[in-house]
mmCIF file of C-alpha atoms in Angstrom:
data_model
loop_
_atom_site.group_PDB
_atom_site.id
_atom_site.type_symbol
_atom_site.label_atom_id
_atom_site.label_comp_id
_atom_site.label_asym_id
_atom_site.label_seq_id
_atom_site.Cartn_x
_atom_site.Cartn_y
_atom_site.Cartn_z
ATOM 1 C CA MET A 342 147.922 126.670 54.206
ATOM 2 C CA ASP A 343 146.720 130.204 53.622
ATOM 3 C CA ASN A 344 144.661 132.222 56.069
ATOM 4 C CA GLN A 345 141.441 131.853 54.083
ATOM 5 C CA THR A 346 141.611 128.038 54.200
ATOM 6 C CA LEU A 347 142.401 128.177 57.907
ATOM 7 C CA TYR A 348 139.341 130.377 58.527
ATOM 8 C CA ILE A 349 137.142 127.964 56.579
ATOM 9 C CA ILE A 350 138.399 125.009 58.614
ATOM 10 C CA ILE A 351 137.834 126.883 61.876
ATOM 11 C CA ALA A 352 134.331 127.895 60.761
ATOM 12 C CA VAL A 353 133.434 124.296 59.816
ATOM 13 C CA LEU A 354 134.746 123.018 63.149
ATOM 14 C CA ALA A 355 132.795 125.721 65.014
ATOM 15 C CA VAL A 356 129.572 124.810 63.186
ATOM 16 C CA ALA A 357 130.162 121.113 63.929
ATOM 17 C CA LEU A 358 130.811 121.877 67.598
ATOM 18 C CA ILE A 359 127.648 123.987 67.828
ATOM 19 C CA ALA A 360 125.669 121.173 66.185
ATOM 20 C CA VAL A 361 127.019 118.600 68.651
ATOM 21 C CA VAL A 362 126.321 120.832 71.655
ATOM 22 C CA GLY A 363 122.846 121.583 70.314
ATOM 23 C CA PHE A 364 122.135 117.874 69.868
ATOM 24 C CA LEU A 365 123.310 117.084 73.392
ATOM 25 C CA ILE A 366 121.118 119.851 74.824
ATOM 26 C CA TYR A 367 118.166 118.545 72.806
ATOM 27 C CA GLN A 368 118.768 114.996 74.058
ATOM 28 C CA ARG A 369 119.037 116.141 77.660
ATOM 29 C CA ARG A 370 115.873 118.238 77.375
ATOM 30 C CA ARG A 371 114.009 115.329 75.736
ATOM 31 C CA SER A 372 115.141 112.958 78.486
ATOM 32 C CA GLN A 373 114.012 115.401 81.170
ATOM 33 C CA GLN A 374 110.610 115.850 79.499
ATOM 34 C CA LEU A 375 110.100 112.084 79.333
ATOM 35 C CA GLN A 376 111.163 111.695 82.967
ATOM 36 C CA ASP A 377 108.769 114.449 84.019
ATOM 37 C CA ARG A 378 105.910 113.005 82.004
ATOM 38 C CA PHE A 379 106.326 109.320 82.855
ATOM 39 C CA GLY A 380 107.774 109.565 86.361
ATOM 40 C CA PRO A 381 108.201 106.073 87.852
ATOM 41 C CA GLU A 382 107.249 104.505 84.515
ATOM 42 C CA TYR A 383 110.400 106.037 83.010
ATOM 43 C CA GLU A 384 112.544 104.250 85.598
ATOM 44 C CA ARG A 385 110.640 100.993 85.151
ATOM 45 C CA THR A 386 111.077 101.055 81.374
ATOM 46 C CA LEU A 387 114.746 101.896 81.767
ATOM 47 C CA ARG A 388 115.212 98.897 84.083
ATOM 48 C CA GLU A 389 113.377 96.599 81.687
ATOM 49 C CA THR A 390 115.240 97.650 78.545
ATOM 50 C CA GLY A 391 118.608 98.202 80.213
ATOM 51 C CA ASP A 392 119.332 100.994 77.753
ATOM 52 C CA LYS A 393 118.417 104.672 78.009
ATOM 53 C CA ALA A 394 118.022 105.228 74.263
ATOM 54 C CA ARG A 395 115.782 102.174 73.870
ATOM 55 C CA ALA A 396 113.711 103.094 76.923
ATOM 56 C CA GLU A 397 113.158 106.634 75.707
ATOM 57 C CA ALA A 398 112.330 105.439 72.189
ATOM 58 C CA GLU A 399 109.713 103.072 73.628
ATOM 59 C CA LEU A 400 108.146 105.789 75.788
ATOM 60 C CA GLU A 401 108.095 108.162 72.823
ATOM 61 C CA GLN A 402 106.338 105.498 70.737
ATOM 62 C CA ARG A 403 103.728 105.091 73.475
ATOM 63 C CA ARG A 404 103.127 108.826 73.550
ATOM 64 C CA LYS A 405 102.698 109.002 69.781
ATOM 65 C CA ARG A 406 100.344 106.035 69.775
ATOM 66 C CA VAL A 407 98.118 107.514 72.487
ATOM 67 C CA ASP A 408 98.192 110.927 70.774
ATOM 68 C CA ARG A 409 96.561 109.236 67.772
ATOM 69 C CA LEU A 410 93.749 107.847 69.942
ATOM 70 C CA THR A 411 90.622 109.791 70.778
ATOM 71 C CA ILE A 412 90.739 109.740 74.567
ATOM 72 C CA ARG A 413 87.720 111.472 76.038
ATOM 73 C CA PRO A 414 86.595 112.200 79.597
ATOM 74 C CA LEU A 415 83.540 110.484 80.988
ATOM 75 C CA THR A 416 80.305 112.409 81.088
ATOM 76 C CA ARG A 417 79.059 113.192 84.574
ATOM 77 C CA GLU A 418 76.301 110.616 84.121
ATOM 78 C CA ASP A 419 78.763 107.910 83.070
ATOM 79 C CA ALA A 420 81.100 108.781 85.927
ATOM 80 C CA ILE A 421 78.269 108.427 88.466
ATOM 81 C CA ARG A 422 77.052 105.180 86.855
ATOM 82 C CA TYR A 423 80.524 103.625 86.903
ATOM 83 C CA ASN A 424 81.136 104.909 90.401
ATOM 84 C CA ASP A 425 77.931 103.238 91.608
ATOM 85 C CA ALA A 426 78.970 100.023 89.853
ATOM 86 C CA TRP A 427 82.357 100.189 91.580
ATOM 87 C CA LYS A 428 80.749 100.607 94.989
ATOM 88 C CA ALA A 429 78.580 97.560 94.290
ATOM 89 C CA VAL A 430 81.672 95.515 93.367
ATOM 90 C CA GLN A 431 83.425 96.584 96.571
ATOM 91 C CA THR A 432 80.389 95.607 98.624
ATOM 92 C CA ARG A 433 80.287 92.221 96.876
ATOM 93 C CA PHE A 434 83.850 91.564 98.030
ATOM 94 C CA VAL A 435 82.551 90.715 101.520
ATOM 95 C CA ASP A 436 80.676 87.634 100.298
ATOM 96 C CA ASP A 437 82.566 86.805 97.107
ATOM 97 C CA PRO A 438 86.159 88.120 96.996
ATOM 98 C CA LYS A 439 87.094 86.114 93.907
ATOM 99 C CA GLY A 440 84.034 87.189 91.945
ATOM 100 C CA ALA A 441 84.499 90.819 93.012
ATOM 101 C CA VAL A 442 88.078 90.936 91.707
ATOM 102 C CA THR A 443 86.993 89.467 88.379
ATOM 103 C CA GLU A 444 84.177 92.033 88.132
ATOM 104 C CA ALA A 445 86.538 94.863 89.088
ATOM 105 C CA ASP A 446 88.874 93.864 86.263
ATOM 106 C CA GLN A 447 85.965 93.774 83.815
ATOM 107 C CA LEU A 448 84.652 97.118 85.039
ATOM 108 C CA LEU A 449 88.051 98.717 84.493
ATOM 109 C CA GLY A 450 87.982 97.377 80.926
ATOM 110 C CA GLU A 451 84.564 98.948 80.378
ATOM 111 C CA VAL A 452 85.732 102.323 81.676
ATOM 112 C CA MET A 453 88.860 102.207 79.503
ATOM 113 C CA SER A 454 86.772 101.390 76.445
ATOM 114 C CA LYS A 455 84.346 104.207 77.231
ATOM 115 C CA ARG A 456 87.263 106.621 77.559
ATOM 116 C CA GLY A 457 88.594 105.536 74.136
ATOM 117 C CA TYR A 458 91.434 103.210 75.091
ATOM 118 C CA PRO A 459 91.780 100.014 73.025
ATOM 119 C CA VAL A 460 91.161 97.038 75.309
ATOM 120 C CA GLY A 461 93.045 94.205 73.644
ATOM 121 C CA ASP A 462 96.336 92.869 74.971
ATOM 122 C CA PHE A 463 96.968 93.680 78.645
ATOM 123 C CA GLU A 464 100.521 94.929 78.139
ATOM 124 C CA GLN A 465 99.357 97.282 75.401
ATOM 125 C CA ARG A 466 96.552 98.573 77.633
ATOM 126 C CA ALA A 467 99.023 99.175 80.470
ATOM 127 C CA ASP A 468 101.417 100.962 78.110
ATOM 128 C CA ASP A 469 98.599 103.164 76.813
ATOM 129 C CA ILE A 470 97.412 103.981 80.324
ATOM 130 C CA SER A 471 100.977 104.853 81.358
ATOM 131 C CA VAL A 472 101.025 107.842 79.009
ATOM 132 C CA SER A 473 98.266 109.715 80.845
ATOM 133 C CA HIS A 474 98.408 107.954 84.224
ATOM 134 C CA PRO A 475 102.053 107.010 84.801
ATOM 135 C CA ARG A 476 101.782 107.122 88.565
ATOM 136 C CA VAL A 477 98.903 104.659 88.871
ATOM 137 C CA VAL A 478 99.620 102.230 86.021
ATOM 138 C CA GLU A 479 101.784 100.174 88.367
ATOM 139 C CA HIS A 480 98.664 99.599 90.476
ATOM 140 C CA TYR A 481 96.982 98.212 87.375
ATOM 141 C CA ARG A 482 99.885 95.871 86.728
ATOM 142 C CA ALA A 483 99.950 94.729 90.358
ATOM 143 C CA GLY A 484 96.199 94.121 90.434
ATOM 144 C CA HIS A 485 96.324 92.223 87.150
ATOM 145 C CA SER A 486 99.191 90.075 88.409
ATOM 146 C CA ILE A 487 97.104 89.077 91.432
ATOM 147 C CA ALA A 488 94.111 88.396 89.163
ATOM 148 C CA LEU A 489 96.281 86.002 87.117
ATOM 149 C CA ARG A 490 97.372 84.236 90.299
ATOM 150 C CA HIS A 491 93.725 84.078 91.339
ATOM 151 C CA ALA A 492 92.870 82.406 88.011
ATOM 152 C CA ARG A 493 95.478 79.746 88.827
ATOM 153 C CA GLY A 494 94.056 79.307 92.331
ATOM 154 C CA GLU A 495 97.150 80.812 93.959
ATOM 155 C CA ALA A 496 95.767 84.034 95.490
ATOM 156 C CA SER A 497 94.697 84.359 99.111
ATOM 157 C CA THR A 498 91.845 86.564 100.319
ATOM 158 C CA GLU A 499 94.446 89.118 101.434
ATOM 159 C CA ASP A 500 95.957 89.059 97.932
ATOM 160 C CA LEU A 501 92.500 89.685 96.467
ATOM 161 C CA ARG A 502 91.970 92.581 98.868
ATOM 162 C CA GLN A 503 95.238 94.089 97.661
ATOM 163 C CA ALA A 504 94.102 93.619 94.052
ATOM 164 C CA MET A 505 90.930 95.588 94.787
ATOM 165 C CA ILE A 506 92.962 98.379 96.357
ATOM 166 C CA HIS A 507 95.293 98.474 93.332
ATOM 167 C CA TYR A 508 92.361 98.478 90.909
ATOM 168 C CA ARG A 509 90.648 101.239 92.877
ATOM 169 C CA GLU A 510 93.609 103.572 92.307
ATOM 170 C CA LEU A 511 93.365 103.220 88.533
ATOM 171 C CA PHE A 512 89.579 103.358 88.601
ATOM 172 C CA ALA A 513 89.681 106.676 90.452
ATOM 173 C CA ALA A 514 92.178 108.082 87.945
ATOM 174 C CA LEU A 515 90.170 106.933 84.925
ATOM 175 C CA THR A 516 86.893 108.296 86.224
ATOM 176 C CA GLY A 517 88.426 111.645 87.124
ATOM 177 C CA ARG A 518 87.829 111.051 90.820
ATOM 178 C CA PRO A 519 84.152 112.031 90.681
ATOM 179 C CA GLU A 520 82.443 112.759 93.970
ATOM 180 C CA MET A 521 81.574 109.527 95.729
ATOM 181 C CA THR A 522 77.909 110.423 96.236
ATOM 182 C CA THR A 523 74.988 110.617 93.846
ATOM 183 C CA ALA A 524 72.534 113.495 93.917
ATOM 184 C CA LYS A 525 70.155 111.461 96.108
ATOM 185 C CA GLU A 526 72.689 110.717 98.819
ATOM 186 C CA LYS A 527 72.845 112.949 101.845
ATOM 187 C CA LYS A 528 76.243 111.977 103.240
ATOM 188 C CA PRO A 529 79.561 110.730 101.883
ATOM 189 C CA GLU A 530 79.998 107.022 101.323
ATOM 190 C CA ALA A 531 82.251 105.282 103.808
ATOM 191 C CA THR A 532 85.661 104.413 102.446
ATOM 192 C CA PHE A 533 86.460 100.927 101.216
ATOM 193 C CA GLU A 534 88.570 100.213 104.295
ATOM 194 C CA GLU A 535 85.929 101.609 106.691
ATOM 195 C CA LYS A 536 83.123 99.535 105.199
ATOM 196 C CA HIS A 537 85.081 96.314 105.000
ATOM 197 C CA GLN A 538 87.785 96.617 107.616
ATOM 198 C CA LYS A 539 86.673 93.460 109.444
ATOM 199 C CA VAL A 540 86.716 91.377 106.299
ATOM 200 C CA LEU A 541 89.481 93.120 104.366
#
């Protein structure tokens, strides 16, 4: 083997090594970006799939799907209107916990639709929400799980209270946490727990 052939082989091996190292760096950077973006949802998806590559592919598909949607913020007027509706649902919990949880679920669907999220299959909705709100989507799943138990007659009043608390976390995230008072109100609204601590 002459020197020229040896140099060519070394050069090819060097290029291959650089390509492999570059790919590994890219993969590590991509994994870190997905972990940073999805937070606890990354770990949840990894547990469910049992495979890092599959989990990351699924999260990437979610991101691409939501990027194709037209997600828009609520107008100030809509935020105040939905916020007032939410306060009414919370107040209704005192006399009708089951009805209030059902209304809270419906109200969340309305807000999602207004923001531009498709509101079909629950799992798809949760996946879509996880892209922009990965740290509160688990509240949505927990609240929905209780709502399903409620539909089967298996949820206690305490369970329903927990569902409202879970739903409230997502509601606040979707509405951009608008101020909890309208222009006509002079003082802040009492918190959910303060208003209903005896019942809830």
